[in-house]
XYZ file of C-alpha atoms in Angstrom:
608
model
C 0.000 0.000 0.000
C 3.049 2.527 0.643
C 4.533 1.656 -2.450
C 1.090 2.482 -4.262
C 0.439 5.382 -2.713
C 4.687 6.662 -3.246
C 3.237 5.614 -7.028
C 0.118 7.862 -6.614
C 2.219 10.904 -5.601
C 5.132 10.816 -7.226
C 2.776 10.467 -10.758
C 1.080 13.856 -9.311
C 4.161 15.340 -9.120
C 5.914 14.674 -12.301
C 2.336 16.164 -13.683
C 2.523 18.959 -11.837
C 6.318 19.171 -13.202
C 4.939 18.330 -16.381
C 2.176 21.236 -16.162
C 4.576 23.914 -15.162
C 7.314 23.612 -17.335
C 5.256 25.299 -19.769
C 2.172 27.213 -17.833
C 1.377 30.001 -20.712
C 0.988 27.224 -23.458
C -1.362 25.394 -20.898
C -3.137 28.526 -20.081
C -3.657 29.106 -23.999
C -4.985 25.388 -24.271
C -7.675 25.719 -21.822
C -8.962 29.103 -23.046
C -8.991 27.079 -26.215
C -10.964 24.528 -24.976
C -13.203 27.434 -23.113
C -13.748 28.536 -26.353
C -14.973 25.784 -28.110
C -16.911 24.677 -25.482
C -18.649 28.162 -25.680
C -18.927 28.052 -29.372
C -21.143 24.458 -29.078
C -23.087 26.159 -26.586
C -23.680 29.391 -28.955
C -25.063 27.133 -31.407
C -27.603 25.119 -29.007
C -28.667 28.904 -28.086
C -28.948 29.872 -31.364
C -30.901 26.682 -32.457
C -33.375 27.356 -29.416
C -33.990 30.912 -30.594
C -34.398 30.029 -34.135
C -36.722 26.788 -33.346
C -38.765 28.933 -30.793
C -38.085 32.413 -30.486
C -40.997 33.391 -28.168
C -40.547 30.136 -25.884
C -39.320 32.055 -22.976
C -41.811 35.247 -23.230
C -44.764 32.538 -23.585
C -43.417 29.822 -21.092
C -42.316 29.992 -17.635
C -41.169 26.704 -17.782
C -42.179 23.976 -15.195
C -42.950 24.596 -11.932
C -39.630 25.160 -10.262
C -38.534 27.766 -12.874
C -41.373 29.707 -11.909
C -40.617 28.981 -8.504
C -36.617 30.019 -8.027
C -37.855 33.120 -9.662
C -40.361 33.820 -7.177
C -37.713 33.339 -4.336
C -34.976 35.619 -6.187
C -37.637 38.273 -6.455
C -38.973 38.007 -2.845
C -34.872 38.208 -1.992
C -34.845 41.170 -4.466
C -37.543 42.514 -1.934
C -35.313 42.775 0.804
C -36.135 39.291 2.252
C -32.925 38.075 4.624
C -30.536 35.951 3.037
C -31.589 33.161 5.824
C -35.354 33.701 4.898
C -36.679 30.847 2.421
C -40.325 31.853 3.440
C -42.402 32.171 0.148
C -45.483 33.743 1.921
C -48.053 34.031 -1.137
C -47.150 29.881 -1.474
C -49.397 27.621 1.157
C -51.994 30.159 2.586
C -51.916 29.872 5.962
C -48.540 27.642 6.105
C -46.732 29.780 4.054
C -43.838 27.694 2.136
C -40.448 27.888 3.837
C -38.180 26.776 0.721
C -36.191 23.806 0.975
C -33.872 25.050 -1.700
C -30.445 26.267 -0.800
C -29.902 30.188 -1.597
C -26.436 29.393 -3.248
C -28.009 29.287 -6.883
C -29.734 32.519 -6.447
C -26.841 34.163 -5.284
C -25.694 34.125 -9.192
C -29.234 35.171 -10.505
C -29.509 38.101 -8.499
C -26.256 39.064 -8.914
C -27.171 39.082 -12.384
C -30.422 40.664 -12.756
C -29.051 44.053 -10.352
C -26.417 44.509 -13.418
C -28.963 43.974 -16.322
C -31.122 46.042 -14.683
C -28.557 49.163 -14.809
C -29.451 49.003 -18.658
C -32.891 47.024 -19.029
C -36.481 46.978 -17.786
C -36.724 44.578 -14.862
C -39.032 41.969 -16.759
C -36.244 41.755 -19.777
C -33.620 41.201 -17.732
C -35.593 38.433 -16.379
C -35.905 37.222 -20.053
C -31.886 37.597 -20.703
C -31.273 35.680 -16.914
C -33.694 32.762 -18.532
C -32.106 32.534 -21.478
C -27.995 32.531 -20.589
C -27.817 31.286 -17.151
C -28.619 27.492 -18.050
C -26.125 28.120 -21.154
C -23.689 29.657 -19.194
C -23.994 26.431 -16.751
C -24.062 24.051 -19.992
C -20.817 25.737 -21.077
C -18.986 25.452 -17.953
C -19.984 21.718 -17.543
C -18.650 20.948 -21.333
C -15.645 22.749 -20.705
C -15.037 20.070 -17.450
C -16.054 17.414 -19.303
C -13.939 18.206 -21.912
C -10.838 18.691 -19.588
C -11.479 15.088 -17.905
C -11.131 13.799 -21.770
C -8.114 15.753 -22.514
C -6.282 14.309 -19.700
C -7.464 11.069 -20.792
C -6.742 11.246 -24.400
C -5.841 14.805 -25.942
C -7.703 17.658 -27.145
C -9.192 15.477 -30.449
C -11.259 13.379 -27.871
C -11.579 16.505 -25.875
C -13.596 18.703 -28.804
C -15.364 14.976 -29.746
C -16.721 15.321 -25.976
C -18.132 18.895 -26.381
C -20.656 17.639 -29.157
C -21.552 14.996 -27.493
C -22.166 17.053 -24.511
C -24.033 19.605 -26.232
C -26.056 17.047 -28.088
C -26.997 14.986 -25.152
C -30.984 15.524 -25.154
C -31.676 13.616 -22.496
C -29.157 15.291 -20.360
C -29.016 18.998 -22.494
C -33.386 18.969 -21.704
C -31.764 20.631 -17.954
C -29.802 23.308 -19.219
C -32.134 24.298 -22.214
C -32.636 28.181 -21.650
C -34.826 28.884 -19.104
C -34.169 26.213 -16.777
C -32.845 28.244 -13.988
C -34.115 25.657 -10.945
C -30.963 23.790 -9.402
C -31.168 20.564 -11.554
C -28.384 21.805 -13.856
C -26.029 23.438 -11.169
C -26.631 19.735 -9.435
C -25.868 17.469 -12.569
C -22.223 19.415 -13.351
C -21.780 19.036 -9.490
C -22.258 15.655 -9.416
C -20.625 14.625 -12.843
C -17.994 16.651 -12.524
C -17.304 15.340 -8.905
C -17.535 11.569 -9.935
C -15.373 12.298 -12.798
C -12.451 13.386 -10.957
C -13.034 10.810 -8.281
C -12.488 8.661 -10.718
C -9.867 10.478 -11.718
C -8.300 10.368 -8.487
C -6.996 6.705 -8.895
C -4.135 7.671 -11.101
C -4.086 11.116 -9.600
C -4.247 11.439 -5.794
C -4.504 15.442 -5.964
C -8.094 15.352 -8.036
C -9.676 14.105 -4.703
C -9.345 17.257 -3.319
C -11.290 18.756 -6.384
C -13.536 15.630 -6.938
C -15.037 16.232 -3.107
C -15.357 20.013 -3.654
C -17.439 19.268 -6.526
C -19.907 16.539 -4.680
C -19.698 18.647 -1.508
C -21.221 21.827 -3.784
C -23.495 19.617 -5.150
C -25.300 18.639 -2.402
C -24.966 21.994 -0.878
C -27.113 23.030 -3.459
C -29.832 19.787 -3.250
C -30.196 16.215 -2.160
C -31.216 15.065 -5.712
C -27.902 13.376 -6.107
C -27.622 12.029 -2.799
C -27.962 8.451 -3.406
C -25.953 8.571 -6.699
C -23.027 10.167 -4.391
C -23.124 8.294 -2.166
C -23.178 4.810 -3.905
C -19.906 6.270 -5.966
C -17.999 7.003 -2.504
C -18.488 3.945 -0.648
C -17.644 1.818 -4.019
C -14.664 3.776 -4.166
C -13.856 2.966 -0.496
C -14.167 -0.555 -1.702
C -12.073 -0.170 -4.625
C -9.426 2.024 -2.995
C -8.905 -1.174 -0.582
C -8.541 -3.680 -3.395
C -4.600 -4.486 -3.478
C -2.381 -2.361 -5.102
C -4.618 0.941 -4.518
C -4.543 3.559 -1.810
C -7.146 5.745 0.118
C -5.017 8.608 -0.325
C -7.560 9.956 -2.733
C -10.363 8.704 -1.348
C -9.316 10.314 2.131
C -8.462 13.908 0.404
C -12.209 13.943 -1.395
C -14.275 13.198 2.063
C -12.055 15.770 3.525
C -12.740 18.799 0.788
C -16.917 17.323 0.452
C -17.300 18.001 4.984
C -15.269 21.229 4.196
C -17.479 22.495 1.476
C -20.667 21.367 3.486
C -19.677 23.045 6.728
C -18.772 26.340 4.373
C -22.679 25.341 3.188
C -24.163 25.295 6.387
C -22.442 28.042 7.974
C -22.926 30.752 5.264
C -27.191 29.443 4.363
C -28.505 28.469 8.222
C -29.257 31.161 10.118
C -26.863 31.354 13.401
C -29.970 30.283 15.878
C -31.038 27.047 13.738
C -27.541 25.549 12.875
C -28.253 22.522 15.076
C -31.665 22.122 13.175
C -31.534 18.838 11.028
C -33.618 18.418 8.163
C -33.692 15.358 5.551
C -34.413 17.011 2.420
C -31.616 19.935 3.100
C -28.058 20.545 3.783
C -27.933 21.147 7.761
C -25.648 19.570 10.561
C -26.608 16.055 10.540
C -25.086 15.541 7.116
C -21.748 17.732 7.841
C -20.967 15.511 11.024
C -22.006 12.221 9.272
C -19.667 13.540 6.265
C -17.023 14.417 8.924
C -17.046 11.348 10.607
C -16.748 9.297 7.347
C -13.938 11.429 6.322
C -12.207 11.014 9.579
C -12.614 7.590 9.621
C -10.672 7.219 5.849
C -8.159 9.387 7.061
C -7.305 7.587 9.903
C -7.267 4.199 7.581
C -5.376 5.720 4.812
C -2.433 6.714 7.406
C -2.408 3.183 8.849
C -2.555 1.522 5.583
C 1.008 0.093 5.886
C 0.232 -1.623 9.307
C -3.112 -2.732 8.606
C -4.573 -5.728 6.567
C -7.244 -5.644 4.663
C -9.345 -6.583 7.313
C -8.497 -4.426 9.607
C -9.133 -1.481 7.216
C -12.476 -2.751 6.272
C -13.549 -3.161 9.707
C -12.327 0.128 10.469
C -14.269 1.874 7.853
C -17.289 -0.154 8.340
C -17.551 0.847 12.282
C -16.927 4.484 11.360
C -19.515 4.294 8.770
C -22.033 3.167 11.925
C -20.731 5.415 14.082
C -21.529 8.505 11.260
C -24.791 6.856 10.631
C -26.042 6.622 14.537
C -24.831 10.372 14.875
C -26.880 11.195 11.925
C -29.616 9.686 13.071
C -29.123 11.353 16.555
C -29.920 14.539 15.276
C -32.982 13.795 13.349
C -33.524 9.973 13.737
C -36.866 10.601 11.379
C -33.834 11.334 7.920
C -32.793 7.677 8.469
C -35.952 6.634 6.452
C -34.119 9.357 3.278
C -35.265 12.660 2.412
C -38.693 12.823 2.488
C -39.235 11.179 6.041
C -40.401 15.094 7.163
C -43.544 14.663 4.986
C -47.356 14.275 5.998
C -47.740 11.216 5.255
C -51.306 11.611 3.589
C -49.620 13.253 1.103
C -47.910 9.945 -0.595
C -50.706 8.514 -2.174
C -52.573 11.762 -3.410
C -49.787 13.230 -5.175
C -46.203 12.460 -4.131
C -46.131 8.918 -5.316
C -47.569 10.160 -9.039
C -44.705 12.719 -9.267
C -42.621 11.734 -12.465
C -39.113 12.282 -11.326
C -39.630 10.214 -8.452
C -41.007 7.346 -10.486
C -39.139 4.066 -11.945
C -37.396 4.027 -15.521
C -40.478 1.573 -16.493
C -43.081 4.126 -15.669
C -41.154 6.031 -18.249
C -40.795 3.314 -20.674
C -44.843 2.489 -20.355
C -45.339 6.413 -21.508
C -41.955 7.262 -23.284
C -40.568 4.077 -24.581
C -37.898 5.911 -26.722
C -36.782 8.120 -24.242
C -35.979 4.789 -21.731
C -34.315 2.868 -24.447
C -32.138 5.537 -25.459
C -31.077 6.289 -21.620
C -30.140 2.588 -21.118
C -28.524 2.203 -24.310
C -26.351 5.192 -23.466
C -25.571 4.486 -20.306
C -24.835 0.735 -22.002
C -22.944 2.010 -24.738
C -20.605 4.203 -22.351
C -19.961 0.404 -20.081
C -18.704 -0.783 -23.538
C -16.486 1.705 -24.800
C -14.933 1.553 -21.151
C -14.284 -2.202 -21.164
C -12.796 -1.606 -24.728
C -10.348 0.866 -24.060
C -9.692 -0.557 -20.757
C -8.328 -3.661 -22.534
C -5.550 -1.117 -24.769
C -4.770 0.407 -21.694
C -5.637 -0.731 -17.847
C -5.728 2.153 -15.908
C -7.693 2.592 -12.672
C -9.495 5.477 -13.431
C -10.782 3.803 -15.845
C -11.840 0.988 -13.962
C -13.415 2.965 -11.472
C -15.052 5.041 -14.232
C -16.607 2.036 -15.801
C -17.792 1.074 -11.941
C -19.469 4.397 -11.514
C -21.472 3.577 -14.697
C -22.493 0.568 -13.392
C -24.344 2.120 -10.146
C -25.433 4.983 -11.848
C -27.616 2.384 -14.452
C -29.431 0.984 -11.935
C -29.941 4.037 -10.206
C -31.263 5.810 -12.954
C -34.249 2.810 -13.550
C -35.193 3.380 -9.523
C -35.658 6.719 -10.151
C -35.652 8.682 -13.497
C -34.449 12.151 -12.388
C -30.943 10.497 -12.149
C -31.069 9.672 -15.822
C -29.451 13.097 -17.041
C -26.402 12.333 -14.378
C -25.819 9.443 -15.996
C -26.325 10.481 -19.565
C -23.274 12.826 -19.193
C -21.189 10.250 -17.157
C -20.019 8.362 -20.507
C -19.115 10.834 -22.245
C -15.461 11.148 -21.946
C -15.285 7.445 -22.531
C -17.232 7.486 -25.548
C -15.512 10.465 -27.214
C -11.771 8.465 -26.239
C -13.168 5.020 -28.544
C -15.095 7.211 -31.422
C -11.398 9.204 -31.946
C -9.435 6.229 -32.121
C -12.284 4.199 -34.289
C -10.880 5.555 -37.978
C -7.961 4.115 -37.044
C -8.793 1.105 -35.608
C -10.905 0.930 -38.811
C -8.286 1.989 -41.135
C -5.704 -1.084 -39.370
C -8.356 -3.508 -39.930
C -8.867 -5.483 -43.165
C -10.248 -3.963 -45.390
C -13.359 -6.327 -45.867
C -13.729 -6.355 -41.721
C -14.012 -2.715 -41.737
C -16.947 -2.274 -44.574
C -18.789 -4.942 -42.408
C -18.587 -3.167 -38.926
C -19.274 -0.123 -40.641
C -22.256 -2.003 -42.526
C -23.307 -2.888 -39.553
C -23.111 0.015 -37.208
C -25.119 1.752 -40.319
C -27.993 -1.300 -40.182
C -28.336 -1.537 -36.609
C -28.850 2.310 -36.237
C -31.478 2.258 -38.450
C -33.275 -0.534 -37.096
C -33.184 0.471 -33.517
C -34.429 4.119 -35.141
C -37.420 1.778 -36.765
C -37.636 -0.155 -34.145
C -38.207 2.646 -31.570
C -40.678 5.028 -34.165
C -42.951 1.489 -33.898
C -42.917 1.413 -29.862
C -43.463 4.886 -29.648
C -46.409 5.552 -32.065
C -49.381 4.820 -29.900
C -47.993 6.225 -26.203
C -45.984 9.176 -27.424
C -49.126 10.742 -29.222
C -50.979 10.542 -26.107
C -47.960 11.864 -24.243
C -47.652 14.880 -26.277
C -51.201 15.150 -25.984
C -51.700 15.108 -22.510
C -48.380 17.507 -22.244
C -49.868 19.771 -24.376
C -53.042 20.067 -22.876
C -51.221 21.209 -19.550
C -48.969 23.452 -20.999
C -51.813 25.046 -22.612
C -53.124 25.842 -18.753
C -49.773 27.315 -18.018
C -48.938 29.443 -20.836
C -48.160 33.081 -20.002
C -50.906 34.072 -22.309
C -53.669 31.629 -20.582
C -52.337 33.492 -17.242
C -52.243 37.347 -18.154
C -56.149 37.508 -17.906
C -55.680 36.699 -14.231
C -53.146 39.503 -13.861
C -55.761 42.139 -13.162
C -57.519 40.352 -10.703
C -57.332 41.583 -7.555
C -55.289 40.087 -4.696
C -56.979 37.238 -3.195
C -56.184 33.407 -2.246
C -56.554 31.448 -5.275
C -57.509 27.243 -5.219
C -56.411 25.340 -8.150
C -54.332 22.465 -9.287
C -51.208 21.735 -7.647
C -48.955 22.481 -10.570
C -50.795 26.093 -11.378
C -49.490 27.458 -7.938
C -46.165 28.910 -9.184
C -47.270 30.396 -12.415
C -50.415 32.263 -10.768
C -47.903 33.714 -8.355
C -45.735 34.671 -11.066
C -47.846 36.011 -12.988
C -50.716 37.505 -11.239
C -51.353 39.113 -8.013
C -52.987 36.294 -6.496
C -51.598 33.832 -3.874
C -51.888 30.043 -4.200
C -52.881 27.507 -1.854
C -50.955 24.658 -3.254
C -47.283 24.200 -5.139
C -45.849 20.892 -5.991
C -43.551 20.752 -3.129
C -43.390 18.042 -0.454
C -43.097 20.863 2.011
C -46.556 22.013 1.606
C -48.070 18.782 2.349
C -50.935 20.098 4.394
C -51.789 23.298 2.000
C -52.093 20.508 -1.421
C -53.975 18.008 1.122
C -56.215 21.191 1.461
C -56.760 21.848 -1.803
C -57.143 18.506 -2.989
C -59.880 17.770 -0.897
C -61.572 21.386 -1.786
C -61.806 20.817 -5.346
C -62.584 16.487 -5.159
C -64.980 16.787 -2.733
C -68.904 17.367 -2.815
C -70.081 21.339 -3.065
C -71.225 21.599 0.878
C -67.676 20.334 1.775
C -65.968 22.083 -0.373
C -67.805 25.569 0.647
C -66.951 24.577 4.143
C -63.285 24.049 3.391
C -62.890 27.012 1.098
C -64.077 29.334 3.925
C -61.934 27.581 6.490
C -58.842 28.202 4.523
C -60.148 32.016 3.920
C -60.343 31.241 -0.173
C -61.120 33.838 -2.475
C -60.754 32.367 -5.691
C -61.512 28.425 -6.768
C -59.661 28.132 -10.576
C -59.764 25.067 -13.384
C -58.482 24.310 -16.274
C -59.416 21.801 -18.626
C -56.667 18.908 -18.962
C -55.020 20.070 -15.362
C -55.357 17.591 -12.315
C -52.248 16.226 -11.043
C -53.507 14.817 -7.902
C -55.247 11.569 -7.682
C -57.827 10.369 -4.813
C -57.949 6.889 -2.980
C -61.061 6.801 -4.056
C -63.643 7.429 -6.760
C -64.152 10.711 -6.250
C -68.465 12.076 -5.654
C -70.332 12.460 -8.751
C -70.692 16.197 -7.784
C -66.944 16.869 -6.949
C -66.434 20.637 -6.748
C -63.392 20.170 -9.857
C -65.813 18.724 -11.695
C -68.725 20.977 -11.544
C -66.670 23.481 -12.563
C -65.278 21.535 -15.450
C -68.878 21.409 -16.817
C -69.385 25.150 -16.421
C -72.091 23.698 -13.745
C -70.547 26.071 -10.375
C -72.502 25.523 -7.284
C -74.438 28.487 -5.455
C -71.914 29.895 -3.492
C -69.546 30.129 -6.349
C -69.575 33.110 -8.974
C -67.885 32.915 -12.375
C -64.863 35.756 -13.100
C -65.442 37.199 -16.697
C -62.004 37.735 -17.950
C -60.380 39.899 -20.093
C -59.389 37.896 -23.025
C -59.914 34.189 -23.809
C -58.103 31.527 -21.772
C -58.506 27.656 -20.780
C -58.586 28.878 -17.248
C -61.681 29.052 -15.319
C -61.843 31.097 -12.273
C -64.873 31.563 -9.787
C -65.138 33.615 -7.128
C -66.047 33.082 -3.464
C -69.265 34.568 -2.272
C -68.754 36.458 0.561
């Protein structure tokens, strides 16, 4: 182990030798790099505004665009930094955000300069439009860097298109996407990357657990992907001939960056407040005491066996488990153990991200196949180069494709992590396939070529055949909601006056974007008693409904036709409110709102 770890450094510093013995011509090749990877992102811009130029004035987006605009401007306000209240989201139990303030650090910081030289609802627009790209271009650039050190700046600009043409993965950092998905995904990518890294170069731990520690600074959505990647490289960093060196140097940065977290987003009096669906204390000290733990192991290494390590790590692992738990023994049962439980089988459960890669295959066949054969395709092109040249990062690269597969059927929000994890591998075997073709006989190389040509096409027919029937429905069924949540279909609202506002779970953000009115409901687990509310006011029978919708000090019941993303136990009444309405059939105590201009919204008011 001494002799592999002597190995590890002294290969980091002949690098680092390497690296400095000419720093301006390495300087010039990364702004190179920078600037392709800026030019492929141009062009995706550029594509967006020329397939859709009005997307962004006409479409907030999905809910948690609207959303993380609606907490910028409420900072913009003069809320405190440590305030994540959303008071017009909830009604009575206003919203306190779960979402960490670091990503709208950058967007505020960016709207106060464009609005020096803009009106404050077009520098909105311009925020939409280049934050995500500025994101995208950063996380090629990365990507890009992890494939030059691999293989050289050929494989390096071969990584950039395939970044920038990644659809599945791309979909997160299309212009005006400015929720934390994106920020998360580079995080995460960019963190497993170097960790795998880290095998052949002990000094990109330190980098590889900045990036997962920022990550889940900024959300939990990578949590399980994370960790899954650090305890297999615990496991592989104890196989013979490997060191926790690296391993120990990433834990170390990751409970640095997530104490930084903590300390500069928690407000002073509620830093020993543990939540499990956001960065607080319980997660630093469990981080601490893992990275401890590795430390301790990697410094012994020479007078330990095998066992002895493993037993090591495994009792520090309890012990940061039992002190997590300590804290907030509820966030042992994961992230959403904080949640009403009523709230699972009326909406929670039917929320898409959180649902299995064959929920997604029984409405999107195409879009499942292609995420499993990329993910597939990026385990092959791994084991092939891995057999020209067997490095560990490689190895360990190949390993973190394996969990993230997996991973990504449980639950599909992980699938645009892991369409961006094989990249660099896949752009390494398509720049060395001419010449692997061109070696080959000549008669072996027109068949694979024949072949790669005849098997693309008939996984292209093959696909177009799955998808007819349940993709026309999709779009269908997607179109018919975006239609309710179109700016247009909103701006009648806007001249409402200010009032409480019931209506489907998913309308909350965009009525409080767009309008003056306040929602009851917003699709986030947090408001688990305010959707409960509303659920029940618009699926139940008129007299209950009236009853509820004073209780909750309503002034405004809205429908739209197409919108209804919650789902009761039950059949729901014959007369259920959401369905009188529907009909244009409102009960007494209910009177219709004539609008402005047309719109698939339907909004009633409450009689007083």
């Amino acid at each position: 182990m001494a002799v592999a770890a002597a190995g590890i450094r002294q290969h980091g510093r002949i690098r680092a030798r390497a690296q400095g013995a000419r720093p301006e011509a390495a300087r010039a090749g990364r702004l190179s790099l920078l600037a392709w990877s800026a030019l492929g992102v141009a062009l995706l811009g550029v594509s967006h505004l020329l397939s859709d130029p009005a997307r962004l004035s006409t479409f907030l987006g999905d809910p948690d665009d609207a959303t993380r605009m609606i907490e910028v401007r409420e900072w913009m306000a003069g809320a405190s930094w440590f305030d994540l209240t959303l008071p017009r989201l909830g009604g009575a139990h206003p919203l306190i955000s779960h979402w960490s303030r670091i990503i709208d650090a950058p967007l505020f910081a960016l709207l106060q300069i464009l609005e020096l030289f803009m009106p404050p609802a077009q520098a909105e627009l311009v925020v939409r439009f280049v934050w995500p790209l500025i994101l995208l271009c950063a996380f090629a650039y990365l990507i890009a860097r992890e494939t030059e050190l691999y293989s050289g700046r050929i494989a390096a600009l071969v990584s950039i298109a395939l970044t920038v043409t990644c659809m599945l993965g791309v979909v997160q950092f299309w212009p005006g996407r400015i929720d934390h998905h994106n920020a998360m995904i580079l995080c995460a990518v960019t963190g497993i990357l170097r960790l795998a890294r880290s095998f052949d170069d002990a000094d990109a731990g330190w980098s590889a657990g900045a990036f997962l520690g920022l990550g889940l600074a900024i959300g939990y959505e990578s949590l399980a992907l994370t960790a899954a990647c650090l305890g297999a490289a615990a496991i592989f960093a104890m196989l013979p001939g490997r060191s926790l060196l690296a391993l120990s140097r990433a834990l170390v940065t990751l409970s640095a960056v997530l104490a930084v977290g903590v300390a500069a987003t928690v407000p002073p009096d509620r830093l020993f407040v543990s939540h499990c669906d956001a960065l607080s204390i319980n997660l630093v000290v469990l981080c601490a005491i893992g990275a401890l733990g590795v430390c301790i192991a990697s410094a012994l290494e020479p007078r330990l066996s095998l066992a002895s390590r493993l037993a090591l790590l495994v009792a520090t692992a309890v012990a940061g488990l039992v002190t997590y738990g300590a804290f907030e023994p509820a966030c042992l049962a994961g992230p959403f153990a904080q949640v009403e439980p009523d709230l699972f089988p009326i909406w929670l459960s039917l929320v898409s991200e959180t649902q299995s890669v064959l929920s997604l295959g029984s409405r999107a066949p195409a879009v499942a196949a292609v995420g499993v054969l990329y993910i597939g395709l990026g385990i092959y092109c791994g084991l092939r180069l891995l057999r020209a040249e067997p490095r560990d990062s490689l190895r360990f690269h190949i390993v973190a494709l394996a969990i993230a597969l997996p991973l990504s059927a449980w639950q599909i929000k992980l699938i645009p992590y892991s369409m961006f994890l094989p990249i660099p591998l896949m752009a390494i075997w398509l720049t060395g396939l001419p010449r692997r073709l061109a070696t080959a006989p000549a008669g072996r190389g027109l068949w694979m070529a024949a072949a790669v040509v005849l098997l693309s096409l008939g996984f292209v027919s093959l696909l177009s055949k799955l998808t007819e029937p349940t993709t026309r429905e999709t779009v269908a069924q997607i179109e018919a909601t975006q239609n309710c949540l179109r700016t247009k279909a909103l701006e009648p609202l806007a001249s409402l006056s200010p009032g409480l506002a019931v209506a489907d779970v998913t309308l909350g953000p965009f009525l409080v974007s767009l309008t003056r009115l306040d929602a009851l409901s917003a699709p986030y687990h947090r408001l688990g008693r305010s959707i409960i509310a509303a659920h029940r006011i618009l699926h139940s029978s008129p007299a209950e409904a009236e009853r509820l919708l004073r209780e909750t000090g309503a002034t405004y019941v809205i429908t739209c036709q197409g919108l209804d993303t919650t789902r009761s136990q039950g059949a729901d009444p014959a007369d259920a409110l959401q369905t009188l309405l529907l009909a244009d059939r409102p009960p007494p105590f209910l009177a219709p709102v004539v609008l402005s201009a047309p719109t698939p919204l339907k909004v009633w008011r409450v009689k007083s």
